[in-house]
GROMACS .gro file of C-alpha atoms in nm:
model
  515
    1MET     CA    1  -0.532  -1.104  -4.643
    2PHE     CA    2  -0.674  -0.947  -4.280
    3LEU     CA    3  -0.620  -0.601  -4.166
    4GLY     CA    4  -0.583  -0.538  -3.777
    5LEU     CA    5  -0.569  -0.164  -3.664
    6ASP     CA    6  -0.469  -0.026  -3.332
    7SER     CA    7  -0.542   0.320  -3.226
    8SER     CA    8  -0.347   0.326  -2.887
    9THR     CA    9  -0.258   0.613  -2.684
   10GLN     CA   10   0.077   0.726  -2.851
   11SER     CA   11   0.050   0.559  -3.181
   12LEU     CA   12  -0.221   0.408  -3.499
   13SER     CA   13  -0.040   0.060  -3.625
   14ALA     CA   14  -0.157  -0.130  -3.903
   15LEU     CA   15  -0.090  -0.484  -3.948
   16VAL     CA   16  -0.190  -0.747  -4.224
   17ILE     CA   17  -0.174  -1.109  -4.162
   18ASP     CA   18  -0.237  -1.433  -4.391
   19PRO     CA   19  -0.409  -1.721  -4.239
   20ALA     CA   20  -0.299  -1.934  -4.541
   21SER     CA   21   0.078  -1.901  -4.419
   22GLY     CA   22   0.023  -1.818  -4.069
   23SER     CA   23   0.241  -1.515  -4.113
   24ILE     CA   24   0.226  -1.125  -4.061
   25VAL     CA   25   0.278  -1.007  -4.373
   26ARG     CA   26   0.311  -0.622  -4.343
   27GLU     CA   27   0.295  -0.417  -4.045
   28VAL     CA   28   0.327   0.000  -4.022
   29SER     CA   29   0.289   0.234  -3.703
   30VAL     CA   30   0.268   0.601  -3.706
   31ASN     CA   31   0.385   0.761  -3.385
   32PHE     CA   32   0.182   1.055  -3.305
   33GLY     CA   33   0.458   1.272  -3.135
   34ALA     CA   34   0.736   1.192  -3.416
   35SER     CA   35   0.484   1.200  -3.714
   36LEU     CA   36   0.220   1.454  -3.651
   37PRO     CA   37   0.412   1.699  -3.434
   38SER     CA   38   0.169   1.979  -3.522
   39TYR     CA   39  -0.040   1.847  -3.270
   40GLN     CA   40   0.169   1.917  -3.001
   41SER     CA   41   0.104   1.605  -2.820
   42PRO     CA   42   0.427   1.388  -2.781
   43SER     CA   43   0.305   1.123  -2.597
   44GLY     CA   44  -0.021   1.112  -2.788
   45PHE     CA   45  -0.221   1.360  -2.587
   46ILE     CA   46  -0.241   1.713  -2.517
   47PRO     CA   47   0.004   1.804  -2.208
   48GLY     CA   48  -0.082   2.047  -1.920
   49GLY     CA   49  -0.451   1.964  -1.847
   50LYS     CA   50  -0.565   2.105  -1.558
   51ASN     CA   51  -0.771   1.938  -1.246
   52GLY     CA   52  -0.642   1.609  -1.376
   53GLU     CA   53  -0.798   1.626  -1.763
   54VAL     CA   54  -0.576   1.431  -2.023
   55HIS     CA   55  -0.741   1.465  -2.373
   56ALA     CA   56  -0.624   1.404  -2.727
   57ASP     CA   57  -0.720   1.570  -3.051
   58PRO     CA   58  -0.955   1.344  -3.280
   59ARG     CA   59  -0.784   1.504  -3.591
   60MET     CA   60  -0.516   1.365  -3.505
   61TRP     CA   61  -0.621   1.001  -3.518
   62LEU     CA   62  -0.776   1.053  -3.844
   63ASP     CA   63  -0.467   1.177  -4.001
   64ALA     CA   64  -0.259   0.882  -3.831
   65LEU     CA   65  -0.540   0.633  -4.015
   66ASP     CA   66  -0.454   0.826  -4.375
   67MET     CA   67  -0.109   0.823  -4.274
   68ALA     CA   68  -0.092   0.428  -4.193
   69LEU     CA   69  -0.287   0.313  -4.493
   70GLY     CA   70  -0.064   0.570  -4.738
   71LYS     CA   71   0.263   0.356  -4.583
   72LEU     CA   72   0.092   0.014  -4.608
   73ALA     CA   73  -0.031   0.095  -4.960
   74GLU     CA   74   0.333   0.190  -5.079
   75ASP     CA   75   0.414  -0.158  -5.104
   76PHE     CA   76   0.122  -0.362  -5.051
   77ASP     CA   77  -0.145  -0.480  -5.234
   78LEU     CA   78  -0.428  -0.363  -5.014
   79SER     CA   79  -0.703  -0.519  -5.297
   80THR     CA   80  -0.630  -0.834  -5.097
   81ILE     CA   81  -0.746  -0.727  -4.753
   82GLU     CA   82  -1.112  -0.915  -4.730
   83ALA     CA   83  -1.191  -0.764  -4.372
   84VAL     CA   84  -1.084  -0.521  -4.150
   85ALA     CA   85  -1.114  -0.472  -3.781
   86CYS     CA   86  -0.992  -0.198  -3.539
   87SER     CA   87  -0.866  -0.168  -3.153
   88GLY     CA   88  -0.887   0.117  -2.971
   89GLN     CA   89  -0.764   0.284  -2.620
   90GLN     CA   90  -1.056   0.235  -2.397
   91HIS     CA   91  -1.287   0.449  -2.242
   92GLY     CA   92  -1.176   0.752  -2.459
   93SER     CA   93  -1.460   0.900  -2.638
   94VAL     CA   94  -1.571   1.132  -2.906
   95TYR     CA   95  -1.840   1.395  -2.956
   96LEU     CA   96  -2.026   1.459  -3.285
   97ASP     CA   97  -2.319   1.643  -3.427
   98HIS     CA   98  -2.594   1.522  -3.658
   99SER     CA   99  -2.385   1.580  -3.973
  100PHE     CA  100  -2.130   1.329  -3.900
  101ALA     CA  101  -2.358   1.068  -4.058
  102GLN     CA  102  -2.359   1.282  -4.389
  103ARG     CA  103  -2.008   1.372  -4.370
  104LEU     CA  104  -1.901   1.006  -4.367
  105ALA     CA  105  -2.131   0.889  -4.640
  106THR     CA  106  -1.996   1.169  -4.898
  107LEU     CA  107  -1.623   1.139  -4.831
  108ASP     CA  108  -1.391   1.296  -5.090
  109PRO     CA  109  -1.100   1.076  -5.144
  110VAL     CA  110  -0.909   1.388  -5.304
  111GLN     CA  111  -0.945   1.531  -4.943
  112PRO     CA  112  -0.794   1.445  -4.579
  113LEU     CA  113  -1.033   1.259  -4.371
  114ALA     CA  114  -0.954   1.529  -4.109
  115ASP     CA  115  -1.039   1.809  -4.295
  116GLN     CA  116  -1.368   1.677  -4.378
  117LEU     CA  117  -1.477   1.533  -4.031
  118SER     CA  118  -1.342   1.795  -3.785
  119ALA     CA  119  -1.664   2.026  -3.848
  120ALA     CA  120  -1.863   1.784  -3.692
  121LEU     CA  121  -1.700   1.753  -3.362
  122THR     CA  122  -1.905   1.941  -3.074
  123ARG     CA  123  -1.621   1.890  -2.828
  124ALA     CA  124  -1.299   1.937  -2.964
  125THR     CA  125  -1.076   1.733  -2.774
  126ALA     CA  126  -1.167   1.355  -2.682
  127PRO     CA  127  -1.102   1.276  -2.295
  128ILE     CA  128  -0.875   0.968  -2.285
  129TRP     CA  129  -0.822   0.666  -2.035
  130MET     CA  130  -0.540   0.904  -1.854
  131ASP     CA  131  -0.822   1.149  -1.721
  132THR     CA  132  -0.868   1.177  -1.354
  133SER     CA  133  -1.078   1.523  -1.348
  134THR     CA  134  -1.425   1.335  -1.293
  135GLY     CA  135  -1.433   1.242  -0.916
  136VAL     CA  136  -1.715   1.427  -0.827
  137GLU     CA  137  -1.928   1.304  -1.143
  138CYS     CA  138  -1.827   0.926  -1.018
  139ALA     CA  139  -1.988   0.991  -0.685
  140GLU     CA  140  -2.287   1.174  -0.848
  141ILE     CA  141  -2.324   0.876  -1.073
  142ALA     CA  142  -2.302   0.609  -0.792
  143ALA     CA  143  -2.540   0.794  -0.554
  144ALA     CA  144  -2.816   0.835  -0.848
  145ALA     CA  145  -2.807   0.462  -0.883
  146GLY     CA  146  -2.813   0.333  -0.560
  147GLY     CA  147  -2.433   0.322  -0.482
  148ASN     CA  148  -2.076   0.186  -0.618
  149ALA     CA  149  -2.181  -0.177  -0.540
  150GLU     CA  150  -2.505  -0.168  -0.729
  151VAL     CA  151  -2.308   0.039  -1.029
  152CYS     CA  152  -2.062  -0.232  -1.030
  153ARG     CA  153  -2.345  -0.499  -1.023
  154LEU     CA  154  -2.500  -0.343  -1.336
  155SER     CA  155  -2.177  -0.270  -1.534
  156GLY     CA  156  -1.912  -0.482  -1.401
  157SER     CA  157  -1.714  -0.194  -1.256
  158VAL     CA  158  -1.752   0.077  -0.988
  159ALA     CA  159  -1.742   0.447  -1.126
  160ILE     CA  160  -1.436   0.495  -1.269
  161GLU     CA  161  -1.288   0.827  -1.350
  162ARG     CA  162  -1.157   0.734  -1.707
  163PHE     CA  163  -1.485   0.543  -1.783
  164THR     CA  164  -1.659   0.708  -2.053
  165GLY     CA  165  -1.988   0.778  -1.848
  166PRO     CA  166  -1.830   1.005  -1.614
  167GLN     CA  167  -1.692   1.180  -1.875
  168ILE     CA  168  -2.000   1.204  -2.076
  169ARG     CA  169  -2.152   1.353  -1.734
  170ARG     CA  170  -1.864   1.593  -1.713
  171PHE     CA  171  -1.905   1.737  -2.049
  172TYR     CA  172  -2.283   1.731  -2.013
  173LYS     CA  173  -2.265   1.979  -1.695
  174GLN     CA  174  -1.950   2.191  -1.834
  175ASP     CA  175  -2.139   2.282  -2.181
  176PRO     CA  176  -2.482   2.168  -2.163
  177ALA     CA  177  -2.524   2.333  -2.520
  178ALA     CA  178  -2.263   2.162  -2.685
  179TYR     CA  179  -2.392   1.824  -2.510
  180GLU     CA  180  -2.761   1.919  -2.667
  181ARG     CA  181  -2.599   1.954  -3.008
  182THR     CA  182  -2.417   1.607  -2.957
  183ALA     CA  183  -2.613   1.359  -3.198
  184VAL     CA  184  -2.384   1.054  -3.131
  185ILE     CA  185  -2.121   0.982  -2.878
  186HIS     CA  186  -1.832   0.711  -2.982
  187LEU     CA  187  -1.566   0.534  -2.828
  188VAL     CA  188  -1.200   0.584  -2.999
  189SER     CA  189  -1.262   0.237  -3.143
  190SER     CA  190  -1.631   0.280  -3.284
  191PHE     CA  191  -1.519   0.625  -3.393
  192ILE     CA  192  -1.242   0.494  -3.609
  193GLY     CA  193  -1.460   0.191  -3.720
  194SER     CA  194  -1.729   0.429  -3.845
  195VAL     CA  195  -1.512   0.633  -4.045
  196LEU     CA  196  -1.409   0.299  -4.216
  197ALA     CA  197  -1.746   0.174  -4.262
  198GLY     CA  198  -1.840   0.530  -4.411
  199LYS     CA  199  -2.165   0.540  -4.135
  200ASN     CA  200  -2.192   0.493  -3.758
  201ILE     CA  201  -2.116   0.163  -3.614
  202ALA     CA  202  -2.239   0.001  -3.310
  203ILE     CA  203  -2.030  -0.005  -3.013
  204ASP     CA  204  -1.916  -0.374  -2.942
  205HIS     CA  205  -1.964  -0.524  -2.582
  206GLY     CA  206  -1.610  -0.540  -2.513
  207ASP     CA  207  -1.541  -0.169  -2.532
  208GLY     CA  208  -1.894  -0.098  -2.429
  209ALA     CA  209  -1.868  -0.249  -2.097
  210GLY     CA  210  -1.591   0.003  -2.005
  211MET     CA  211  -1.801   0.294  -2.027
  212ASN     CA  212  -1.985   0.250  -1.683
  213LEU     CA  213  -2.323   0.245  -1.904
  214LEU     CA  214  -2.354  -0.157  -2.038
  215ASN     CA  215  -2.579  -0.354  -1.845
  216LEU     CA  216  -2.406  -0.720  -1.830
  217GLN     CA  217  -2.703  -0.924  -1.786
  218ASN     CA  218  -2.881  -0.802  -2.128
  219LEU     CA  219  -2.570  -0.668  -2.277
  220ASP     CA  220  -2.768  -0.313  -2.363
  221TRP     CA  221  -2.739   0.018  -2.240
  222ASP     CA  222  -2.875   0.005  -1.848
  223GLU     CA  223  -3.168   0.293  -1.837
  224SER     CA  224  -3.066   0.345  -1.447
  225LEU     CA  225  -2.712   0.421  -1.548
  226LEU     CA  226  -2.798   0.634  -1.841
  227ASP     CA  227  -3.040   0.835  -1.642
  228ALA     CA  228  -2.794   0.906  -1.356
  229THR     CA  229  -2.511   1.018  -1.584
  230ALA     CA  230  -2.693   1.246  -1.847
  231PRO     CA  231  -3.033   1.325  -2.024
  232ASN     CA  232  -3.116   1.180  -2.341
  233LEU     CA  233  -2.820   0.965  -2.341
  234ARG     CA  234  -2.938   0.681  -2.517
  235ALA     CA  235  -3.054   0.849  -2.799
  236LYS     CA  236  -2.685   0.962  -2.852
  237LEU     CA  237  -2.552   0.620  -2.813
  238PRO     CA  238  -2.501   0.401  -3.091
  239ALA     CA  239  -2.642   0.041  -3.043
  240ALA     CA  240  -2.463  -0.205  -2.817
  241ALA     CA  241  -2.375  -0.543  -3.042
  242ALA     CA  242  -2.166  -0.862  -3.046
  243SER     CA  243  -1.805  -0.812  -3.144
  244PRO     CA  244  -1.800  -1.056  -3.442
  245SER     CA  245  -2.078  -0.849  -3.608
  246ILE     CA  246  -2.022  -0.706  -3.944
  247ALA     CA  247  -2.094  -0.360  -3.990
  248GLY     CA  248  -2.068  -0.342  -4.378
  249PRO     CA  249  -1.847  -0.292  -4.687
  250ILE     CA  250  -1.569  -0.048  -4.622
  251SER     CA  251  -1.625   0.332  -4.719
  252SER     CA  252  -1.540   0.445  -5.125
  253TYR     CA  253  -1.316   0.683  -4.957
  254PHE     CA  254  -1.057   0.389  -4.897
  255THR     CA  255  -1.115   0.187  -5.203
  256THR     CA  256  -1.054   0.472  -5.445
  257LYS     CA  257  -0.750   0.652  -5.208
  258TYR     CA  258  -0.595   0.324  -5.142
  259GLY     CA  259  -0.701   0.058  -5.337
  260ILE     CA  260  -0.896  -0.159  -5.087
  261SER     CA  261  -1.159  -0.353  -5.248
  262SER     CA  262  -1.512  -0.237  -5.246
  263SER     CA  263  -1.608  -0.582  -5.117
  264CYS     CA  264  -1.389  -0.554  -4.795
  265GLN     CA  265  -1.588  -0.592  -4.488
  266VAL     CA  266  -1.562  -0.381  -4.159
  267VAL     CA  267  -1.620  -0.571  -3.856
  268LEU     CA  268  -1.709  -0.365  -3.538
  269SER     CA  269  -1.407  -0.240  -3.337
  270THR     CA  270  -1.319  -0.315  -2.988
  271GLY     CA  271  -1.108  -0.210  -2.700
  272ASP     CA  272  -0.742  -0.262  -2.700
  273ASN     CA  273  -0.765  -0.490  -2.384
  274PRO     CA  274  -1.037  -0.686  -2.531
  275SER     CA  275  -0.849  -0.717  -2.848
  276SER     CA  276  -0.519  -0.786  -2.668
  277LEU     CA  277  -0.699  -1.109  -2.508
  278VAL     CA  278  -0.768  -1.234  -2.888
  279GLY     CA  279  -0.437  -1.151  -2.997
  280MET     CA  280  -0.260  -1.320  -2.670
  281GLY     CA  281  -0.454  -1.666  -2.716
  282ALA     CA  282  -0.625  -1.642  -2.404
  283THR     CA  283  -1.003  -1.633  -2.521
  284SER     CA  284  -1.077  -1.960  -2.341
  285PRO     CA  285  -1.140  -1.964  -1.932
  286GLY     CA  286  -0.813  -2.117  -1.769
  287THR     CA  287  -0.562  -1.911  -1.976
  288MET     CA  288  -0.455  -1.609  -1.800
  289VAL     CA  289  -0.231  -1.318  -1.919
  290ILE     CA  290  -0.016  -1.131  -1.680
  291SER     CA  291   0.126  -0.807  -1.862
  292LEU     CA  292   0.429  -0.641  -1.679
  293GLY     CA  293   0.457  -0.294  -1.744
  294THR     CA  294   0.467   0.068  -1.596
  295SER     CA  295   0.156  -0.069  -1.437
  296ASP     CA  296   0.098  -0.425  -1.393
  297THR     CA  297  -0.233  -0.573  -1.557
  298PHE     CA  298  -0.415  -0.923  -1.520
  299PHE     CA  299  -0.692  -1.052  -1.758
  300ALA     CA  300  -0.832  -1.361  -1.840
  301ALA     CA  301  -1.157  -1.476  -2.003
  302MET     CA  302  -1.452  -1.582  -1.779
  303GLU     CA  303  -1.793  -1.769  -1.853
  304ASN     CA  304  -2.006  -1.549  -1.646
  305PRO     CA  305  -2.005  -1.175  -1.533
  306VAL     CA  306  -1.873  -1.228  -1.208
  307THR     CA  307  -1.778  -0.918  -1.049
  308ASP     CA  308  -1.528  -0.778  -0.804
  309PRO     CA  309  -1.698  -0.740  -0.452
  310GLN     CA  310  -1.427  -0.495  -0.359
  311GLY     CA  311  -1.495  -0.315  -0.691
  312PHE     CA  312  -1.117  -0.310  -0.750
  313GLY     CA  313  -1.163  -0.531  -1.082
  314HIS     CA  314  -1.326  -0.486  -1.433
  315VAL     CA  315  -1.563  -0.698  -1.636
  316PHE     CA  316  -1.555  -0.656  -1.994
  317GLY     CA  317  -1.699  -0.835  -2.293
  318ASN     CA  318  -1.478  -1.108  -2.429
  319PRO     CA  319  -1.498  -1.052  -2.824
  320ALA     CA  320  -1.482  -1.467  -2.840
  321GLY     CA  321  -1.821  -1.482  -2.643
  322GLY     CA  322  -1.884  -1.456  -2.272
  323PHE     CA  323  -1.685  -1.218  -2.048
  324MET     CA  324  -1.336  -1.124  -1.956
  325SER     CA  325  -1.183  -0.959  -1.618
  326LEU     CA  326  -0.938  -0.693  -1.592
  327ILE     CA  327  -0.718  -0.602  -1.325
  328CYS     CA  328  -0.473  -0.333  -1.298
  329PHE     CA  329  -0.200  -0.278  -1.048
  330ARG     CA  330  -0.044   0.080  -1.048
  331ASN     CA  331   0.283  -0.012  -0.889
  332GLY     CA  332   0.444  -0.229  -1.144
  333SER     CA  333   0.767  -0.174  -1.259
  334LEU     CA  334   0.712   0.198  -1.101
  335ALA     CA  335   0.794  -0.008  -0.787
  336ARG     CA  336   1.062  -0.251  -0.947
  337GLU     CA  337   1.252   0.017  -1.053
  338ALA     CA  338   1.218   0.238  -0.771
  339LEU     CA  339   1.368  -0.065  -0.529
  340ARG     CA  340   1.616  -0.119  -0.801
  341ASP     CA  341   1.761   0.230  -0.815
  342ALA     CA  342   1.744   0.257  -0.436
  343LEU     CA  343   1.964  -0.060  -0.398
  344GLY     CA  344   2.190   0.054  -0.683
  345LEU     CA  345   2.125  -0.262  -0.901
  346ASP     CA  346   2.082  -0.332  -1.271
  347TRP     CA  347   1.822  -0.570  -1.385
  348SER     CA  348   2.057  -0.877  -1.418
  349ALA     CA  349   2.177  -0.798  -1.058
  350PHE     CA  350   1.819  -0.780  -0.952
  351ASP     CA  351   1.783  -1.118  -1.050
  352ARG     CA  352   2.080  -1.281  -0.975
  353GLN     CA  353   2.141  -1.092  -0.634
  354GLY     CA  354   1.792  -1.102  -0.534
  355LEU     CA  355   1.611  -1.399  -0.626
  356ALA     CA  356   1.880  -1.655  -0.707
  357ALA     CA  357   2.038  -1.587  -0.362
  358THR     CA  358   1.722  -1.624  -0.130
  359THR     CA  359   1.468  -1.887  -0.097
  360PRO     CA  360   1.097  -1.889  -0.161
  361GLY     CA  361   0.883  -1.702   0.090
  362SER     CA  362   1.163  -1.454   0.185
  363GLU     CA  363   1.241  -1.648   0.532
  364GLY     CA  364   0.902  -1.508   0.658
  365ASN     CA  365   0.947  -1.160   0.576
  366LEU     CA  366   0.645  -0.997   0.379
  367MET     CA  367   0.639  -0.646   0.198
  368LEU     CA  368   0.335  -0.439   0.092
  369PRO     CA  369   0.498  -0.346  -0.240
  370PHE     CA  370   0.381  -0.003  -0.297
  371PHE     CA  371   0.614   0.290  -0.320
  372GLY     CA  372   0.292   0.533  -0.437
  373PRO     CA  373  -0.075   0.507  -0.442
  374GLU     CA  374  -0.200   0.173  -0.557
  375ILE     CA  375  -0.542   0.126  -0.718
  376THR     CA  376  -0.598  -0.258  -0.616
  377PRO     CA  377  -0.616  -0.211  -0.347
  378ARG     CA  378  -0.759   0.151  -0.361
  379ARG     CA  379  -0.492   0.307  -0.075
  380ASP     CA  380  -0.264   0.620  -0.053
  381PHE     CA  381   0.078   0.433   0.012
  382ASP     CA  382   0.373   0.664   0.043
  383GLY     CA  383   0.601   0.383   0.039
  384PRO     CA  384   0.661   0.002   0.083
  385VAL     CA  385   0.523  -0.166   0.434
  386ARG     CA  386   0.772  -0.449   0.579
  387LYS     CA  387   0.716  -0.684   0.837
  388GLY     CA  388   0.975  -0.934   0.945
  389SER     CA  389   1.321  -0.915   1.097
  390ALA     CA  390   1.462  -0.634   1.261
  391GLU     CA  391   1.717  -0.602   0.957
  392PHE     CA  392   1.467  -0.641   0.686
  393GLU     CA  393   1.185  -0.387   0.825
  394ALA     CA  394   1.528  -0.133   0.842
  395ALA     CA  395   1.539  -0.223   0.467
  396GLY     CA  396   1.825  -0.427   0.491
  397ASN     CA  397   1.950  -0.727   0.334
  398PRO     CA  398   1.912  -0.624  -0.043
  399PRO     CA  399   1.859  -0.964  -0.160
  400LEU     CA  400   1.559  -1.044   0.046
  401GLN     CA  401   1.423  -0.707  -0.046
  402VAL     CA  402   1.425  -0.764  -0.370
  403ARG     CA  403   1.254  -1.115  -0.346
  404ALA     CA  404   1.023  -0.989  -0.086
  405LEU     CA  405   0.884  -0.708  -0.345
  406LEU     CA  406   0.839  -0.940  -0.600
  407GLU     CA  407   0.649  -1.177  -0.393
  408GLY     CA  408   0.461  -0.918  -0.268
  409GLN     CA  409   0.353  -0.809  -0.627
  410PHE     CA  410   0.222  -1.129  -0.735
  411LEU     CA  411   0.092  -1.243  -0.401
  412ASN     CA  412  -0.107  -0.940  -0.422
  413MET     CA  413  -0.204  -1.003  -0.793
  414ARG     CA  414  -0.333  -1.362  -0.672
  415LEU     CA  415  -0.535  -1.229  -0.386
  416HIS     CA  416  -0.732  -0.955  -0.570
  417SER     CA  417  -0.802  -1.207  -0.864
  418GLN     CA  418  -0.980  -1.486  -0.647
  419TRP     CA  419  -1.289  -1.304  -0.720
  420ILE     CA  420  -1.297  -1.439  -1.094
  421GLY     CA  421  -1.344  -1.763  -0.951
  422GLU     CA  422  -1.117  -1.952  -1.223
  423LYS     CA  423  -0.796  -2.153  -1.146
  424ALA     CA  424  -0.516  -2.053  -1.381
  425THR     CA  425  -0.419  -2.385  -1.571
  426LEU     CA  426  -0.152  -2.163  -1.785
  427ILE     CA  427  -0.038  -1.788  -1.753
  428ARG     CA  428   0.082  -1.602  -2.060
  429LEU     CA  429   0.351  -1.350  -1.969
  430THR     CA  430   0.435  -1.046  -2.171
  431GLY     CA  431   0.603  -0.706  -2.105
  432GLY     CA  432   0.956  -0.621  -2.063
  433ALA     CA  433   1.006  -0.786  -1.718
  434SER     CA  434   0.851  -1.107  -1.857
  435GLN     CA  435   1.191  -1.191  -2.013
  436ASN     CA  436   1.372  -1.198  -1.666
  437ASP     CA  437   1.358  -1.597  -1.583
  438GLY     CA  438   1.347  -1.528  -1.217
  439ILE     CA  439   1.052  -1.306  -1.242
  440ALA     CA  440   0.891  -1.561  -1.466
  441GLN     CA  441   0.952  -1.870  -1.247
  442LEU     CA  442   0.854  -1.663  -0.957
  443VAL     CA  443   0.510  -1.602  -1.103
  444ALA     CA  444   0.474  -1.979  -1.198
  445ASP     CA  445   0.547  -2.068  -0.831
  446ILE     CA  446   0.315  -1.821  -0.669
  447PHE     CA  447   0.002  -1.927  -0.912
  448GLN     CA  448   0.133  -2.306  -0.931
  449ALA     CA  449   0.076  -2.275  -1.312
  450PRO     CA  450   0.284  -2.309  -1.604
  451VAL     CA  451   0.396  -1.973  -1.762
  452GLU     CA  452   0.469  -1.929  -2.125
  453ARG     CA  453   0.641  -1.595  -2.267
  454PHE     CA  454   0.526  -1.388  -2.546
  455ALA     CA  455   0.734  -1.133  -2.721
  456ILE     CA  456   0.411  -0.971  -2.922
  457ALA     CA  457   0.485  -0.653  -2.989
  458ASN     CA  458   0.122  -0.547  -3.063
  459GLY     CA  459  -0.107  -0.795  -2.926
  460ALA     CA  460  -0.412  -0.544  -2.965
  461GLY     CA  461  -0.329  -0.477  -3.353
  462LEU     CA  462  -0.324  -0.880  -3.395
  463GLY     CA  463  -0.594  -0.953  -3.214
  464ALA     CA  464  -0.786  -0.679  -3.424
  465ALA     CA  465  -0.658  -0.863  -3.751
  466LEU     CA  466  -0.763  -1.198  -3.599
  467ARG     CA  467  -1.104  -1.111  -3.522
  468ALA     CA  468  -1.167  -1.010  -3.894
  469ALA     CA  469  -1.017  -1.321  -4.017
  470HIS     CA  470  -1.300  -1.493  -3.748
  471ALA     CA  471  -1.549  -1.292  -3.871
  472LEU     CA  472  -1.547  -1.388  -4.221
  473GLY     CA  473  -1.552  -1.789  -4.113
  474HIS     CA  474  -1.200  -1.862  -4.001
  475ASP     CA  475  -1.182  -2.092  -3.698
  476LEU     CA  476  -1.067  -1.870  -3.425
  477THR     CA  477  -0.911  -2.149  -3.220
  478THR     CA  478  -0.657  -2.232  -3.561
  479LEU     CA  479  -0.576  -1.887  -3.617
  480GLN     CA  480  -0.470  -1.824  -3.249
  481ALA     CA  481  -0.247  -2.157  -3.258
  482ALA     CA  482  -0.098  -2.045  -3.573
  483PHE     CA  483  -0.028  -1.662  -3.446
  484CYS     CA  484  -0.011  -1.651  -3.068
  485LYS     CA  485   0.272  -1.889  -3.021
  486PRO     CA  486   0.508  -1.806  -2.715
  487ALA     CA  487   0.860  -1.777  -2.768
  488ALA     CA  488   1.088  -2.068  -2.803
  489GLY     CA  489   1.202  -2.248  -2.498
  490SER     CA  490   1.010  -1.994  -2.279
  491ARG     CA  491   0.811  -2.239  -2.093
  492LEU     CA  492   0.861  -2.257  -1.738
  493GLU     CA  493   0.683  -2.520  -1.502
  494PRO     CA  494   0.591  -2.425  -1.141
  495ASP     CA  495   0.818  -2.604  -0.867
  496PRO     CA  496   0.544  -2.820  -0.655
  497ALA     CA  497   0.746  -2.752  -0.355
  498THR     CA  498   0.677  -2.388  -0.336
  499ALA     CA  499   0.270  -2.451  -0.336
  500ALA     CA  500   0.263  -2.499   0.037
  501ILE     CA  501   0.486  -2.194   0.115
  502TYR     CA  502   0.303  -1.947  -0.098
  503ASP     CA  503  -0.021  -2.073   0.026
  504ARG     CA  504   0.073  -1.976   0.386
  505ALA     CA  505   0.262  -1.646   0.241
  506LEU     CA  506  -0.099  -1.528   0.075
  507GLY     CA  507  -0.263  -1.562   0.391
  508ASP     CA  508   0.018  -1.376   0.585
  509TYR     CA  509  -0.003  -1.097   0.301
  510LYS     CA  510  -0.367  -1.076   0.337
  511ALA     CA  511  -0.356  -1.016   0.728
  512LEU     CA  512  -0.041  -0.760   0.698
  513LEU     CA  513  -0.271  -0.587   0.416
  514SER     CA  514  -0.576  -0.561   0.638
  515ALA     CA  515  -0.386  -0.474   0.922
   0.00000   0.00000   0.00000
């Protein structure tokens, strides 16, 4: 058996797979808000942060780890676990002093993890991916490194507020004494992995690339970016290493407390996005994943670390080798729901009265589908932009509004993923709106690629378990064929007759966006 852990924004999940049967045999989850109310973090982070700060308490993650393994051990023999790997929300960072290593090595199974490790924290709370407080620091790093184009060329992304490097710089500026006391800075994933291993472990290339610090060419921390971020930073970072690396056997804390075998190996952790790439079976170029959520995301494997010349997309390490792209679109279901509510429709009517009642191309009408500020492209829209007939521009004809919005969203996605240089041969669609047949068919038509829909609730956790098995010798392709299956009857083929229509629409959309 192999254990995958996923420490996400709102919960910590544990998932056990059995490669012999191709099944998930046990799964538990600890919701931070519901199960750990003393941390007063109903959504997984401390509410009320000022100036864009969004932090979480690392002790909460430790308590959740104890709680999740305790729930697993109630009715499952954890001695059958051969290896464990962890996925963690990307970009979040944990700051620890010199005592952390010794505390890890001498953990007492009678005492909770949080009680034993909290004294090592030099920063009481951890900034997470939702934090937007570091705009000044991003500008400072970019200026010191030779501009954002150079930061992107080196690290795969322009300096981004939520990324770890700018967060480290902000900490150094705000509390230089605490920064000086900091001996090691971990990501969320490598922090949990270090606790599991009973020692500081490396940061993998997948998660490390989300820091604005890793050089994508040599896969080591980049000296110019380190110097632009904070003094003596290399000494405070774990080494960067390949994702399938084995850190060593699990800490005796977990063998004594939960009955995990002392021979159980800890595989390097990775970020939730790279882990989801594995869990969705998309680690080879050509298969692309679109996740439809509050924000929509597009990610895909790449052979080489090609970077987005506009700086909107990101490049991370692919846990299976090579690289992956990730592009986030803020106006996902936020925009779909805004239009749905404005038109007074429910979801079934959104499909039936919108897509089914109109024709591909929206009769030449176009919509820039942004109901608020967007990050791909970076524009401060305050509402959608319409171009077409007088009735359409006046927000009339609800069915046409629905189709134009959805076409605009996926034309925008196609346009802003062209820098990857890979043609989609298969799209794996996930998230709530993916179950809408009309939306799924539209994706197939606009990208001219088959669409398969997935109902995997925790792709990151599954990816972690698959990575654990892969590191101990199981073939990843075989594992993904067994575990990463689309829902039965969910495949949709593109309509070739729409190819020319959406090629023209893409050019028109690009022109409207430029205008």
